[in-house]
mmCIF file of C-alpha atoms in Angstrom:
data_model
loop_
_atom_site.group_PDB
_atom_site.id
_atom_site.type_symbol
_atom_site.label_atom_id
_atom_site.label_comp_id
_atom_site.label_asym_id
_atom_site.label_seq_id
_atom_site.Cartn_x
_atom_site.Cartn_y
_atom_site.Cartn_z
ATOM 1 C CA MET A 1 57.095 -31.134 77.356
ATOM 2 C CA LEU A 2 56.163 -27.593 75.685
ATOM 3 C CA ALA A 3 58.005 -29.024 72.625
ATOM 4 C CA LEU A 4 56.578 -32.617 72.708
ATOM 5 C CA VAL A 5 53.187 -31.021 72.942
ATOM 6 C CA GLY A 6 54.598 -28.649 70.358
ATOM 7 C CA VAL A 7 55.610 -30.858 67.520
ATOM 8 C CA THR A 8 52.841 -33.054 68.009
ATOM 9 C CA ALA A 9 50.791 -29.826 67.520
ATOM 10 C CA MET A 10 51.724 -29.494 64.196
ATOM 11 C CA TRP A 11 51.901 -33.100 62.742
ATOM 12 C CA LEU A 12 48.628 -32.748 63.729
ATOM 13 C CA GLY A 13 47.696 -29.573 61.936
ATOM 14 C CA LEU A 14 50.648 -30.533 58.502
ATOM 15 C CA THR A 15 48.715 -33.905 58.371
ATOM 16 C CA ALA A 16 45.440 -35.393 57.430
ATOM 17 C CA ALA A 17 45.264 -36.672 61.408
ATOM 18 C CA ALA A 18 43.855 -33.553 61.896
ATOM 19 C CA LEU A 19 40.746 -34.082 60.928
ATOM 20 C CA SER A 20 39.933 -37.251 62.632
ATOM 21 C CA TYR A 21 39.295 -34.844 65.733
ATOM 22 C CA VAL A 22 39.053 -31.248 64.787
ATOM 23 C CA ARG A 23 37.255 -29.404 61.506
ATOM 24 C CA GLY A 24 39.453 -28.581 58.890
ATOM 25 C CA SER A 25 39.817 -25.150 59.408
ATOM 26 C CA LEU A 26 41.158 -25.407 62.582
ATOM 27 C CA ARG A 27 44.492 -27.280 61.127
ATOM 28 C CA PRO A 28 45.973 -24.056 60.641
ATOM 29 C CA ALA A 29 45.667 -23.134 64.590
ATOM 30 C CA LEU A 30 47.192 -26.103 65.149
ATOM 31 C CA VAL A 31 49.994 -25.900 63.682
ATOM 32 C CA ALA A 32 50.328 -22.148 64.843
ATOM 33 C CA SER A 33 49.963 -23.318 68.019
ATOM 34 C CA GLY A 34 52.673 -25.772 68.059
ATOM 35 C CA VAL A 35 55.419 -23.712 66.380
ATOM 36 C CA ALA A 36 54.560 -21.029 69.289
ATOM 37 C CA ARG A 37 55.295 -23.588 71.855
ATOM 38 C CA ARG A 38 57.868 -24.730 70.488
ATOM 39 C CA GLY A 39 59.505 -21.071 70.445
ATOM 40 C CA PRO A 40 61.825 -19.455 73.267
ATOM 41 C CA GLY A 41 60.920 -18.773 76.335
ATOM 42 C CA GLY A 42 61.496 -18.965 79.886
ATOM 43 C CA HIS A 43 64.168 -17.278 82.398
ATOM 44 C CA GLY A 44 67.584 -17.780 80.632
ATOM 45 C CA HIS A 45 67.982 -20.766 83.356
ATOM 46 C CA ASP A 46 66.172 -23.514 84.510
ATOM 47 C CA HIS A 47 64.945 -24.441 87.745
ATOM 48 C CA GLY A 48 63.960 -27.293 87.291
ATOM 49 C CA ALA A 49 61.066 -29.978 87.745
ATOM 50 C CA PRO A 50 59.294 -33.132 89.950
ATOM 51 C CA ARG A 51 59.925 -36.354 88.105
ATOM 52 C CA SER A 52 56.535 -36.778 87.715
ATOM 53 C CA GLY A 53 55.754 -33.863 85.406
ATOM 54 C CA TRP A 54 56.863 -35.816 82.495
ATOM 55 C CA LEU A 55 53.594 -38.391 82.722
ATOM 56 C CA LEU A 56 51.880 -35.016 81.531
ATOM 57 C CA ALA A 57 53.802 -36.310 78.274
ATOM 58 C CA LEU A 58 52.189 -40.253 78.645
ATOM 59 C CA PRO A 59 49.472 -38.504 76.742
ATOM 60 C CA VAL A 60 50.572 -37.754 74.329
ATOM 61 C CA LEU A 61 53.115 -40.387 72.871
ATOM 62 C CA VAL A 62 49.714 -42.483 73.285
ATOM 63 C CA LEU A 63 48.336 -40.292 70.800
ATOM 64 C CA LEU A 64 51.229 -40.344 68.436
ATOM 65 C CA LEU A 65 51.727 -44.122 68.429
ATOM 66 C CA VAL A 66 48.398 -44.835 68.957
ATOM 67 C CA THR A 67 46.046 -43.323 66.679
ATOM 68 C CA PRO A 68 42.787 -42.949 68.356
ATOM 69 C CA PRO A 69 39.821 -43.889 65.463
ATOM 70 C CA ALA A 70 37.478 -41.237 64.583
ATOM 71 C CA LEU A 71 34.010 -41.019 65.891
ATOM 72 C CA GLY A 72 31.861 -44.306 64.661
ATOM 73 C CA SER A 73 29.009 -46.616 65.934
ATOM 74 C CA PHE A 74 29.791 -46.964 69.396
ATOM 75 C CA ALA A 75 29.600 -43.450 70.029
ATOM 76 C CA ALA A 76 26.665 -42.356 67.906
ATOM 77 C CA THR A 77 24.949 -46.073 70.161
ATOM 78 C CA ARG A 78 25.306 -43.438 72.812
ATOM 79 C CA GLN A 79 23.757 -40.557 72.069
ATOM 80 C CA ALA A 80 20.423 -40.512 72.650
ATOM 81 C CA GLY A 81 17.710 -40.203 69.337
ATOM 82 C CA SER A 82 18.330 -38.219 66.552
ATOM 83 C CA ALA A 83 20.146 -35.619 66.528
ATOM 84 C CA ALA A 84 18.048 -34.264 64.402
ATOM 85 C CA ALA A 85 15.063 -34.335 66.777
ATOM 86 C CA ALA A 86 17.230 -33.166 69.389
ATOM 87 C CA ALA A 87 17.975 -30.144 67.841
ATOM 88 C CA GLY A 88 14.675 -29.283 66.818
ATOM 89 C CA ASP A 89 13.203 -27.605 63.800
ATOM 90 C CA PRO A 90 15.569 -25.758 61.707
ATOM 91 C CA GLY A 91 12.698 -23.058 60.784
ATOM 92 C CA GLY A 92 13.089 -20.712 57.347
ATOM 93 C CA VAL A 93 12.023 -22.962 54.358
ATOM 94 C CA PHE A 94 14.280 -25.537 53.222
ATOM 95 C CA PRO A 95 16.291 -25.143 49.631
ATOM 96 C CA PRO A 96 15.403 -26.726 46.198
ATOM 97 C CA LEU A 97 17.431 -29.592 46.022
ATOM 98 C CA PRO A 98 20.979 -29.627 44.390
ATOM 99 C CA GLU A 99 20.267 -31.226 40.627
ATOM 100 C CA PRO A 100 20.945 -34.995 40.236
ATOM 101 C CA VAL A 101 25.023 -36.251 39.798
ATOM 102 C CA GLY A 102 24.554 -39.532 38.713
ATOM 103 C CA GLY A 103 21.144 -40.149 38.645
ATOM 104 C CA ALA A 104 20.739 -39.563 42.230
ATOM 105 C CA VAL A 105 21.075 -35.797 44.355
ATOM 106 C CA PRO A 106 23.958 -36.391 46.082
ATOM 107 C CA LEU A 107 23.287 -35.238 50.058
ATOM 108 C CA PRO A 108 24.976 -35.123 53.101
ATOM 109 C CA VAL A 109 23.314 -36.800 55.735
ATOM 110 C CA SER A 110 22.600 -34.560 58.426
ATOM 111 C CA GLU A 111 20.943 -32.592 55.095
ATOM 112 C CA PHE A 112 18.734 -36.201 54.487
ATOM 113 C CA VAL A 113 17.198 -36.895 58.258
ATOM 114 C CA THR A 114 16.623 -32.691 59.155
ATOM 115 C CA ARG A 115 14.837 -32.676 55.284
ATOM 116 C CA ALA A 116 12.961 -35.486 56.159
ATOM 117 C CA LEU A 117 11.776 -34.896 59.827
ATOM 118 C CA TYR A 118 10.616 -31.223 59.651
ATOM 119 C CA ASP A 119 10.656 -29.989 55.618
ATOM 120 C CA LYS A 120 7.068 -28.736 55.672
ATOM 121 C CA ASP A 121 7.712 -29.576 50.953
ATOM 122 C CA ARG A 122 8.805 -32.521 51.212
ATOM 123 C CA THR A 123 11.173 -31.662 49.188
ATOM 124 C CA LEU A 124 12.408 -35.137 49.061
ATOM 125 C CA ALA A 125 10.156 -37.137 47.831
ATOM 126 C CA GLY A 126 10.106 -39.314 45.007
ATOM 127 C CA SER A 127 13.716 -38.256 44.625
ATOM 128 C CA ARG A 128 17.067 -40.459 44.065
ATOM 129 C CA VAL A 129 19.411 -39.512 46.742
ATOM 130 C CA ARG A 130 22.836 -39.963 47.555
ATOM 131 C CA LEU A 131 24.728 -40.922 50.761
ATOM 132 C CA LEU A 132 27.923 -41.568 52.467
ATOM 133 C CA GLY A 133 28.464 -42.484 55.906
ATOM 134 C CA PHE A 134 29.181 -45.903 58.104
ATOM 135 C CA ALA A 135 26.680 -48.262 59.954
ATOM 136 C CA ALA A 136 25.733 -48.596 62.807
ATOM 137 C CA PRO A 137 23.645 -51.377 64.744
ATOM 138 C CA ALA A 138 20.397 -51.524 64.537
ATOM 139 C CA GLU A 139 17.622 -53.066 67.135
ATOM 140 C CA ASP A 140 15.914 -54.785 63.866
ATOM 141 C CA GLY A 141 19.208 -56.434 62.864
ATOM 142 C CA GLY A 142 19.612 -54.317 60.076
ATOM 143 C CA TYR A 143 21.759 -51.392 60.189
ATOM 144 C CA LEU A 144 21.225 -47.205 60.357
ATOM 145 C CA LEU A 145 23.575 -45.134 58.316
ATOM 146 C CA THR A 146 25.004 -42.732 60.187
ATOM 147 C CA ARG A 147 27.249 -39.900 59.916
ATOM 148 C CA PHE A 148 28.341 -37.336 62.351
ATOM 149 C CA ASN A 149 28.517 -33.529 62.071
ATOM 150 C CA LEU A 150 31.335 -30.928 64.338
ATOM 151 C CA PHE A 151 29.998 -27.876 64.411
ATOM 152 C CA CYS A 152 34.072 -27.470 66.055
ATOM 153 C CA CYS A 153 35.750 -30.433 67.289
ATOM 154 C CA ALA A 154 35.018 -34.464 67.951
ATOM 155 C CA ALA A 155 33.970 -33.058 71.776
ATOM 156 C CA ASP A 156 30.179 -31.625 70.294
ATOM 157 C CA GLY A 157 29.704 -34.046 67.039
ATOM 158 C CA GLN A 158 26.366 -35.077 66.704
ATOM 159 C CA ALA A 159 25.594 -37.935 65.578
ATOM 160 C CA TYR A 160 22.664 -38.459 62.211
ATOM 161 C CA GLN A 161 21.824 -41.866 61.821
ATOM 162 C CA LEU A 162 18.651 -43.305 59.686
ATOM 163 C CA LYS A 163 17.088 -46.255 58.692
ATOM 164 C CA VAL A 164 17.953 -48.355 55.482
ATOM 165 C CA ARG A 165 16.165 -50.616 54.087
ATOM 166 C CA GLY A 166 16.102 -52.607 51.100
ATOM 167 C CA ASP A 167 19.425 -53.871 51.082
ATOM 168 C CA GLY A 168 19.794 -57.618 51.676
ATOM 169 C CA ALA A 169 23.612 -58.369 52.033
ATOM 170 C CA ARG A 170 24.746 -57.981 56.476
ATOM 171 C CA ARG A 171 27.180 -55.087 56.827
ATOM 172 C CA GLN A 172 29.643 -54.716 60.165
ATOM 173 C CA PRO A 173 29.442 -51.688 62.878
ATOM 174 C CA ASP A 174 31.726 -48.598 60.857
ATOM 175 C CA GLN A 175 31.366 -50.028 57.117
ATOM 176 C CA TRP A 176 31.957 -47.347 55.071
ATOM 177 C CA LEU A 177 28.789 -47.111 52.177
ATOM 178 C CA VAL A 178 27.049 -44.973 49.390
ATOM 179 C CA VAL A 179 23.533 -45.849 49.696
ATOM 180 C CA GLU A 180 21.679 -44.822 47.192
ATOM 181 C CA GLY A 181 17.621 -45.005 46.630
ATOM 182 C CA ARG A 182 14.684 -43.143 47.918
ATOM 183 C CA TRP A 183 12.827 -41.043 51.120
ATOM 184 C CA ARG A 184 9.913 -43.008 51.673
ATOM 185 C CA PRO A 185 7.143 -40.296 53.696
ATOM 186 C CA GLN A 186 6.752 -39.864 56.486
ATOM 187 C CA ARG A 187 5.239 -37.611 59.423
ATOM 188 C CA VAL A 188 7.414 -33.972 59.634
ATOM 189 C CA TYR A 189 7.419 -32.349 62.642
ATOM 190 C CA SER A 190 6.992 -29.387 63.412
ATOM 191 C CA GLY A 191 9.271 -27.718 66.771
ATOM 192 C CA ILE A 192 10.909 -31.324 68.119
ATOM 193 C CA ALA A 193 10.450 -34.701 66.849
ATOM 194 C CA PRO A 194 9.751 -37.513 69.734
ATOM 195 C CA SER A 195 13.094 -39.149 70.321
ATOM 196 C CA GLY A 196 14.328 -42.075 69.051
ATOM 197 C CA VAL A 197 12.129 -41.340 65.414
ATOM 198 C CA LEU A 198 14.239 -41.636 62.347
ATOM 199 C CA PRO A 199 13.975 -41.133 58.976
ATOM 200 C CA VAL A 200 14.180 -44.733 56.463
ATOM 201 C CA LEU A 201 15.936 -44.538 52.840
ATOM 202 C CA VAL A 202 14.581 -47.839 50.594
ATOM 203 C CA ALA A 203 18.002 -48.198 48.834
ATOM 204 C CA ASP A 204 18.269 -49.242 45.261
ATOM 205 C CA SER A 205 22.029 -49.953 45.148
ATOM 206 C CA VAL A 206 24.875 -49.820 48.189
ATOM 207 C CA THR A 207 28.780 -49.583 47.882
ATOM 208 C CA PRO A 208 31.047 -50.027 50.016
ATOM 209 C CA VAL A 209 34.298 -47.597 49.745
ATOM 210 C CA GLN A 210 36.649 -46.510 52.111
ATOM 211 C CA ARG A 211 36.533 -44.426 54.821
ATOM 212 C CA PRO A 212 37.152 -39.558 53.649
ATOM 213 C CA ALA A 213 38.892 -38.553 54.785
ATOM 214 C CA ASP A 214 37.432 -36.732 56.688
ATOM 215 C CA PRO A 215 34.565 -38.678 58.798
ATOM 216 C CA TYR A 216 32.739 -35.987 59.872
ATOM 217 C CA GLU A 217 30.059 -33.113 58.209
ATOM 218 C CA HIS A 218 30.224 -29.294 58.776
ATOM 219 C CA ASN A 219 27.429 -27.738 57.473
ATOM 220 C CA LEU A 220 24.620 -25.955 58.806
ATOM 221 C CA TYR A 221 21.970 -28.624 58.828
ATOM 222 C CA GLY A 222 24.132 -29.557 61.885
ATOM 223 C CA LEU A 223 23.804 -26.857 63.777
#
């Protein structure tokens, strides 16, 4: 049993499969825990164990045979309101935007959402940005560009979302997209933004892409 768990932990730590569940910096810890579980131990003899104990191996076998997907649109719709709104004003002054690359400023979705809701200097105004995320269904029939931000693992993942306007194509749930466009200026909040308030990005370019190796964001705007 311990050997099976150890092999599973090592497999996760040595492959990109772990990125569906934990941040990349924890992969060495998974490998180390797998080695420790596979190491020698015990009293040197077998006391035996109930056969029902082997049922504990079933979750591990499911993980190996049917790898669960990363958090997606279904999980995002189960979270109430915007993660940035729930967290409230992060405080302080936002740094200047990065320099444009290829005609647009590349930003994490969580940073765009947080700046849009709380940046009193409105540094997004007039800037063309580039965001990478997946589509989640919106109540008005469009879609919300979404990305989960992890502090440690999928259990603490928070969904950051924004409305996309100007894209006439029908996007499927969990379809990954690179969206370029400009923020539609809105009210900037102090304290906590009302639940359900989402920024709007007016798109001028939307490109379907493959899911990135790491589907999550890990940055200070998600803490």
